[in-house]
Amino acid sequence: MVDITHKATTLRTAVAQAVVKVSKIETIQAIENDTVPKGNVFAMSKAAGLLGVKRTPDILPDCHPLPIEFTSVEYQVNGLEITVVFTVKTIYKTGVEVEAMHGASVVALNMYDMLKPIDKGIEIHAIKLLEKKGGKSDFRDRFRKDLKAAVVVCSDTISAGHKEDKAGKAIIEKLESCDVKISDYIIIPDEIDDIQKQAKQFQEQGIDMVIYTGGTGLSARDVTPEALIPLLDRRIPGIEEAIRNYGQDRTPFSMLSRSVAGTIKDTLILALPGSTNGAKESMDAIFPAVLHSFRILKGARHD
């Protein structure tokens, strides 16, 4: 199956339909009057759909098992056609589009099975997804496309040429995937004056965000938070919490990181871990959602 361990958990909703077309009005009347020999068609088919949606990963090999936290089945009768509208919700890392379509198709198949003794001309068609919500694609159009970022690697060993930077490059890769332009990429030692100088300089240049990697641990030379916090106009605790919560689900050591998020005027300042995995996971935890902050900084109303 596709690896979804890097994805963040969000509310996911999908609505699908299937259309059952009978061949005579007497069939519709039998359903509405509850005189179908095999029982109540709407109730039995709904039950079949609820069971079916839960078994989707058992039928389709690439579907992830996930918690189905809400389902609903609605019927719309129009002439000889019965439209099944099937809704599924979950709070998880991946969507429920296939689950909703599977549920709608099982409802339709059960209706077919119950009605075939009294109607040999039944058809099932128009199984399709009507709507989906949740995940980063649902929010992509809300982000500005003209943002610029500077990436600052804080490391004595890397700045001295004793080690190759991988964390900074991982951050750049994520930024580029979110359509953020890289205005600068530098490596500096773990010195408070150097760290502060870069933050002030990039803010004065109008850079939208400055992302530091390294110096957020507990060693004596880890001074990035001490350098940046006095410069911040406002902290953004929610970003810091999201980074650590996401990381803690993947390693028990994430709680030891002192990641920092805040603003200097309209510039977003982030201080992330210096390890490659720590930097990458931190970016996965908050991007692209963190880009919404620039709409708020510019005075846009919350949706």
Coordinates of C-alpha atoms in Angstrom, one line a residue:
M1 CA 0.0 0.0 0.0
V2 CA 1.0 3.6 -0.5
D3 CA 3.0 5.1 2.5
I4 CA 0.8 7.6 4.3
T5 CA 2.8 7.8 7.5
H6 CA 3.9 11.3 6.7
K7 CA 0.4 12.6 6.3
A8 CA -1.4 14.6 9.0
T9 CA -4.7 13.5 10.4
T10 CA -7.7 15.6 9.2
L11 CA -11.4 15.4 8.9
R12 CA -12.2 13.6 5.6
T13 CA -15.7 13.5 4.0
A14 CA -16.8 11.8 0.8
V15 CA -20.3 11.6 -0.8
A16 CA -21.0 9.1 -3.6
Q17 CA -24.0 8.0 -5.5
A18 CA -25.4 5.0 -7.4
V19 CA -28.6 4.9 -9.4
V20 CA -30.9 1.9 -9.5
K21 CA -33.4 2.0 -12.4
V22 CA -36.3 -0.4 -12.3
S23 CA -38.4 -1.3 -15.4
K24 CA -42.0 -0.7 -14.1
I25 CA -43.8 1.6 -11.7
E26 CA -45.2 -1.4 -9.9
T27 CA -41.7 -2.1 -8.5
I28 CA -41.4 1.4 -7.0
Q29 CA -44.9 1.0 -5.5
A30 CA -43.9 -2.3 -3.9
I31 CA -40.8 -0.7 -2.4
E32 CA -42.8 2.3 -1.0
N33 CA -45.6 0.0 0.3
D34 CA -43.2 -2.5 1.8
T35 CA -44.6 -5.4 -0.1
V36 CA -41.4 -6.7 -1.6
P37 CA -41.2 -10.5 -0.7
K38 CA -37.6 -10.3 0.5
G39 CA -38.4 -7.5 3.0
N40 CA -38.0 -3.8 3.4
V41 CA -35.7 -2.8 0.5
F42 CA -34.5 0.6 1.9
A43 CA -33.8 -0.7 5.4
M44 CA -32.1 -3.9 4.3
S45 CA -30.0 -2.2 1.6
K46 CA -28.9 0.5 4.0
A47 CA -27.7 -2.2 6.4
A48 CA -25.9 -3.9 3.6
G49 CA -24.2 -0.7 2.7
L50 CA -23.0 0.0 6.3
L51 CA -21.5 -3.5 6.4
G52 CA -20.0 -3.1 3.0
V53 CA -18.2 0.2 3.6
K54 CA -16.5 -1.3 6.6
R55 CA -15.1 -4.2 4.5
T56 CA -13.7 -2.0 1.7
P57 CA -10.0 -2.8 2.6
D58 CA -10.9 -6.5 2.5
I59 CA -12.1 -6.2 -1.1
L60 CA -9.7 -3.6 -2.6
P61 CA -6.0 -4.5 -1.8
D62 CA -4.6 -1.0 -1.9
C63 CA -7.2 0.6 0.4
H64 CA -5.9 1.3 4.0
P65 CA -7.9 0.1 6.9
L66 CA -9.3 3.2 8.6
P67 CA -11.9 4.1 11.2
I68 CA -15.3 4.8 9.7
E69 CA -16.7 7.3 12.1
F70 CA -19.9 8.3 10.3
T71 CA -22.1 7.0 7.4
S72 CA -25.4 7.9 6.1
V73 CA -27.6 6.5 3.3
E74 CA -30.3 8.6 1.6
Y75 CA -32.7 7.6 -1.2
Q76 CA -34.2 9.9 -3.8
V77 CA -37.0 8.4 -6.0
N78 CA -37.6 10.0 -9.4
G79 CA -39.9 8.1 -11.7
L80 CA -38.3 4.7 -12.2
E81 CA -35.0 5.7 -10.8
I82 CA -33.8 5.5 -7.2
T83 CA -30.7 7.5 -6.5
V84 CA -28.6 6.3 -3.5
V85 CA -26.6 9.0 -1.8
F86 CA -23.9 7.6 0.5
T87 CA -21.8 9.7 2.8
V88 CA -18.7 8.6 4.8
K89 CA -16.7 10.6 7.3
T90 CA -13.5 9.8 9.2
I91 CA -10.7 11.7 10.9
Y92 CA -7.6 10.1 9.4
K93 CA -4.6 10.5 7.1
T94 CA -6.3 9.5 3.9
G95 CA -9.6 10.1 2.2
V96 CA -12.7 7.9 2.1
E97 CA -13.8 8.4 -1.6
V98 CA -13.5 4.7 -2.4
E99 CA -15.3 3.7 0.8
A100 CA -18.2 6.0 -0.1
M101 CA -18.4 4.6 -3.7
H102 CA -18.1 1.1 -2.4
G103 CA -20.9 1.7 0.1
A104 CA -23.2 3.2 -2.6
S105 CA -22.5 0.2 -4.9
V106 CA -23.3 -2.3 -2.2
V107 CA -26.6 -0.6 -1.4
A108 CA -27.5 -0.7 -5.1
L109 CA -26.5 -4.4 -5.5
N110 CA -28.6 -5.3 -2.5
M111 CA -31.5 -3.5 -3.9
Y112 CA -31.0 -5.4 -7.2
D113 CA -30.9 -8.7 -5.3
M114 CA -34.1 -8.0 -3.4
L115 CA -36.0 -6.7 -6.4
K116 CA -35.0 -9.2 -9.1
P117 CA -37.8 -11.7 -8.2
I118 CA -40.4 -9.1 -9.1
D119 CA -38.5 -7.1 -11.8
K120 CA -36.2 -8.6 -14.4
G121 CA -35.2 -5.3 -16.0
I122 CA -33.3 -3.6 -13.2
E123 CA -30.2 -1.7 -14.1
I124 CA -27.4 -0.1 -11.9
H125 CA -25.5 2.8 -13.2
A126 CA -24.0 6.3 -12.5
I127 CA -21.8 5.1 -9.6
K128 CA -19.6 8.1 -9.0
L129 CA -18.1 10.5 -6.4
L130 CA -20.2 13.6 -5.9
E131 CA -18.0 15.4 -3.3
K132 CA -14.9 15.1 -1.2
K133 CA -13.5 17.3 1.5
G134 CA -10.3 17.2 3.7
G135 CA -6.6 16.8 3.0
K136 CA -4.2 19.3 1.7
S137 CA -5.8 19.4 -1.8
D138 CA -8.9 20.9 -0.2
F139 CA -7.0 23.9 1.0
R140 CA -4.4 24.4 -1.8
D141 CA -6.2 27.3 -3.5
R142 CA -6.3 29.3 -0.3
F143 CA -2.5 29.8 -0.2
R144 CA -0.6 32.6 -1.8
K145 CA 1.8 31.6 -4.6
D146 CA 4.2 34.6 -4.3
L147 CA 5.9 33.6 -1.0
K148 CA 9.6 33.7 -0.5
A149 CA 11.6 31.9 2.1
A150 CA 15.2 31.8 3.5
V151 CA 16.6 28.7 5.0
V152 CA 19.3 29.0 7.6
V153 CA 21.3 25.9 8.8
C154 CA 22.7 26.4 12.3
S155 CA 25.6 24.0 12.9
D156 CA 29.2 24.3 14.0
T157 CA 30.2 21.1 12.3
I158 CA 28.5 21.8 9.0
S159 CA 29.7 25.4 8.8
A160 CA 33.2 24.1 9.4
G161 CA 32.9 21.7 6.5
H162 CA 33.1 18.6 8.6
K163 CA 29.6 17.4 7.7
E164 CA 27.1 17.7 4.8
D165 CA 23.8 19.5 5.3
K166 CA 20.8 17.3 4.6
A167 CA 18.2 18.9 6.9
G168 CA 18.3 22.3 5.1
K169 CA 17.9 20.6 1.7
A170 CA 15.0 18.6 3.0
I171 CA 13.3 21.8 4.1
I172 CA 14.0 23.4 0.7
E173 CA 12.4 20.4 -1.1
K174 CA 9.3 20.7 0.9
L175 CA 9.0 24.4 0.4
E176 CA 9.4 24.0 -3.4
S177 CA 6.6 21.4 -3.4
C178 CA 4.4 24.0 -1.8
D179 CA 5.3 26.6 -4.5
V180 CA 7.4 28.7 -2.1
K181 CA 10.4 30.4 -3.7
I182 CA 13.8 30.0 -2.0
S183 CA 15.5 33.5 -1.8
D184 CA 18.5 32.3 0.2
Y185 CA 20.1 29.3 1.8
I186 CA 23.0 29.8 4.2
I187 CA 25.0 27.8 6.8
I188 CA 26.1 29.5 10.0
P189 CA 27.7 28.4 13.3
D190 CA 25.7 28.1 16.5
E191 CA 26.3 31.6 17.6
I192 CA 23.5 33.8 19.0
D193 CA 24.8 37.0 17.2
D194 CA 24.9 35.2 13.8
I195 CA 21.4 33.7 14.3
Q196 CA 19.9 37.0 15.2
K197 CA 21.7 38.9 12.4
Q198 CA 20.1 36.6 9.8
A199 CA 16.6 37.0 11.2
K200 CA 16.8 40.8 11.3
Q201 CA 18.4 41.0 7.8
F202 CA 15.9 38.7 6.1
Q203 CA 13.0 40.5 7.8
E204 CA 14.2 43.9 6.6
Q205 CA 14.5 42.4 3.1
G206 CA 10.8 41.5 3.2
I207 CA 11.3 37.8 3.1
D208 CA 8.0 36.1 4.1
M209 CA 9.5 33.3 6.2
V210 CA 12.9 32.4 7.7
I211 CA 13.3 28.8 8.6
Y212 CA 16.2 27.7 10.8
T213 CA 17.2 24.1 11.2
G214 CA 19.5 23.1 14.1
G215 CA 20.3 24.3 17.6
T216 CA 16.9 23.4 19.1
G217 CA 18.1 20.6 21.3
L218 CA 19.5 20.5 24.9
S219 CA 23.3 20.7 24.4
A220 CA 25.2 23.7 25.5
R221 CA 25.7 24.9 21.9
D222 CA 22.0 24.6 21.1
V223 CA 21.1 28.3 21.3
T224 CA 18.7 28.9 18.4
P225 CA 15.6 29.4 20.6
E226 CA 17.6 31.7 23.0
A227 CA 18.7 33.8 20.0
L228 CA 15.3 34.1 18.3
I229 CA 12.7 34.3 21.1
P230 CA 13.8 37.9 22.2
L231 CA 13.3 39.1 18.6
L232 CA 9.8 37.7 18.2
D233 CA 6.8 40.1 18.3
R234 CA 4.5 37.2 18.9
R235 CA 4.9 33.4 19.5
I236 CA 2.6 31.0 17.7
P237 CA 2.3 28.1 20.2
G238 CA 0.0 26.1 18.0
I239 CA 2.7 25.6 15.4
E240 CA 5.2 24.5 18.0
E241 CA 2.7 22.1 19.5
A242 CA 1.8 20.6 16.1
I243 CA 5.5 20.0 15.3
R244 CA 6.1 18.2 18.6
N245 CA 2.8 16.2 18.5
Y246 CA 3.5 15.0 15.0
G247 CA 7.0 14.1 15.9
Q248 CA 6.1 12.4 19.1
D249 CA 3.8 10.0 17.2
R250 CA 7.0 8.9 15.3
T251 CA 9.7 9.0 17.9
P252 CA 9.7 9.3 21.7
F253 CA 12.4 11.9 21.6
S254 CA 10.4 14.6 19.8
M255 CA 9.4 16.0 23.2
L256 CA 13.0 17.1 23.8
S257 CA 13.0 19.4 20.8
R258 CA 12.6 23.2 21.5
S259 CA 11.2 24.2 18.2
V260 CA 10.1 27.8 18.0
A261 CA 7.5 29.6 15.9
G262 CA 6.6 33.3 15.8
T263 CA 6.6 36.5 13.9
I264 CA 8.8 39.6 13.5
K265 CA 6.3 42.0 12.0
D266 CA 5.0 40.2 8.9
T267 CA 7.8 37.7 8.7
L268 CA 7.3 34.2 10.0
I269 CA 10.2 32.7 11.9
L270 CA 10.5 29.0 12.4
A271 CA 13.2 27.1 14.3
L272 CA 13.2 23.4 13.5
P273 CA 15.4 20.4 14.6
G274 CA 18.7 19.9 12.9
S275 CA 18.4 16.2 12.2
T276 CA 17.2 15.3 8.7
N277 CA 14.2 13.3 9.9
G278 CA 13.4 15.9 12.5
A279 CA 13.4 18.7 9.9
K280 CA 11.5 16.7 7.4
E281 CA 8.8 15.6 9.8
S282 CA 8.5 19.1 11.2
M283 CA 7.8 20.4 7.7
D284 CA 5.3 17.6 7.0
A285 CA 3.5 18.5 10.2
I286 CA 2.8 22.1 9.4
F287 CA 3.0 22.5 5.6
P288 CA 1.2 23.6 3.6
A289 CA -1.4 24.6 6.3
V290 CA 1.1 27.1 7.9
L291 CA 1.0 29.1 4.7
H292 CA -2.5 30.3 5.6
S293 CA -0.8 32.5 8.2
F294 CA 0.2 34.9 5.5
R295 CA -3.4 35.6 4.5
I296 CA -4.1 36.4 8.2
L297 CA -1.0 38.6 8.5
K298 CA -2.3 40.6 5.5
G299 CA -5.7 41.1 7.1
A300 CA -7.7 38.4 5.4
R301 CA -10.7 37.0 7.4
H302 CA -10.7 33.4 8.7
D303 CA -12.9 31.0 6.7

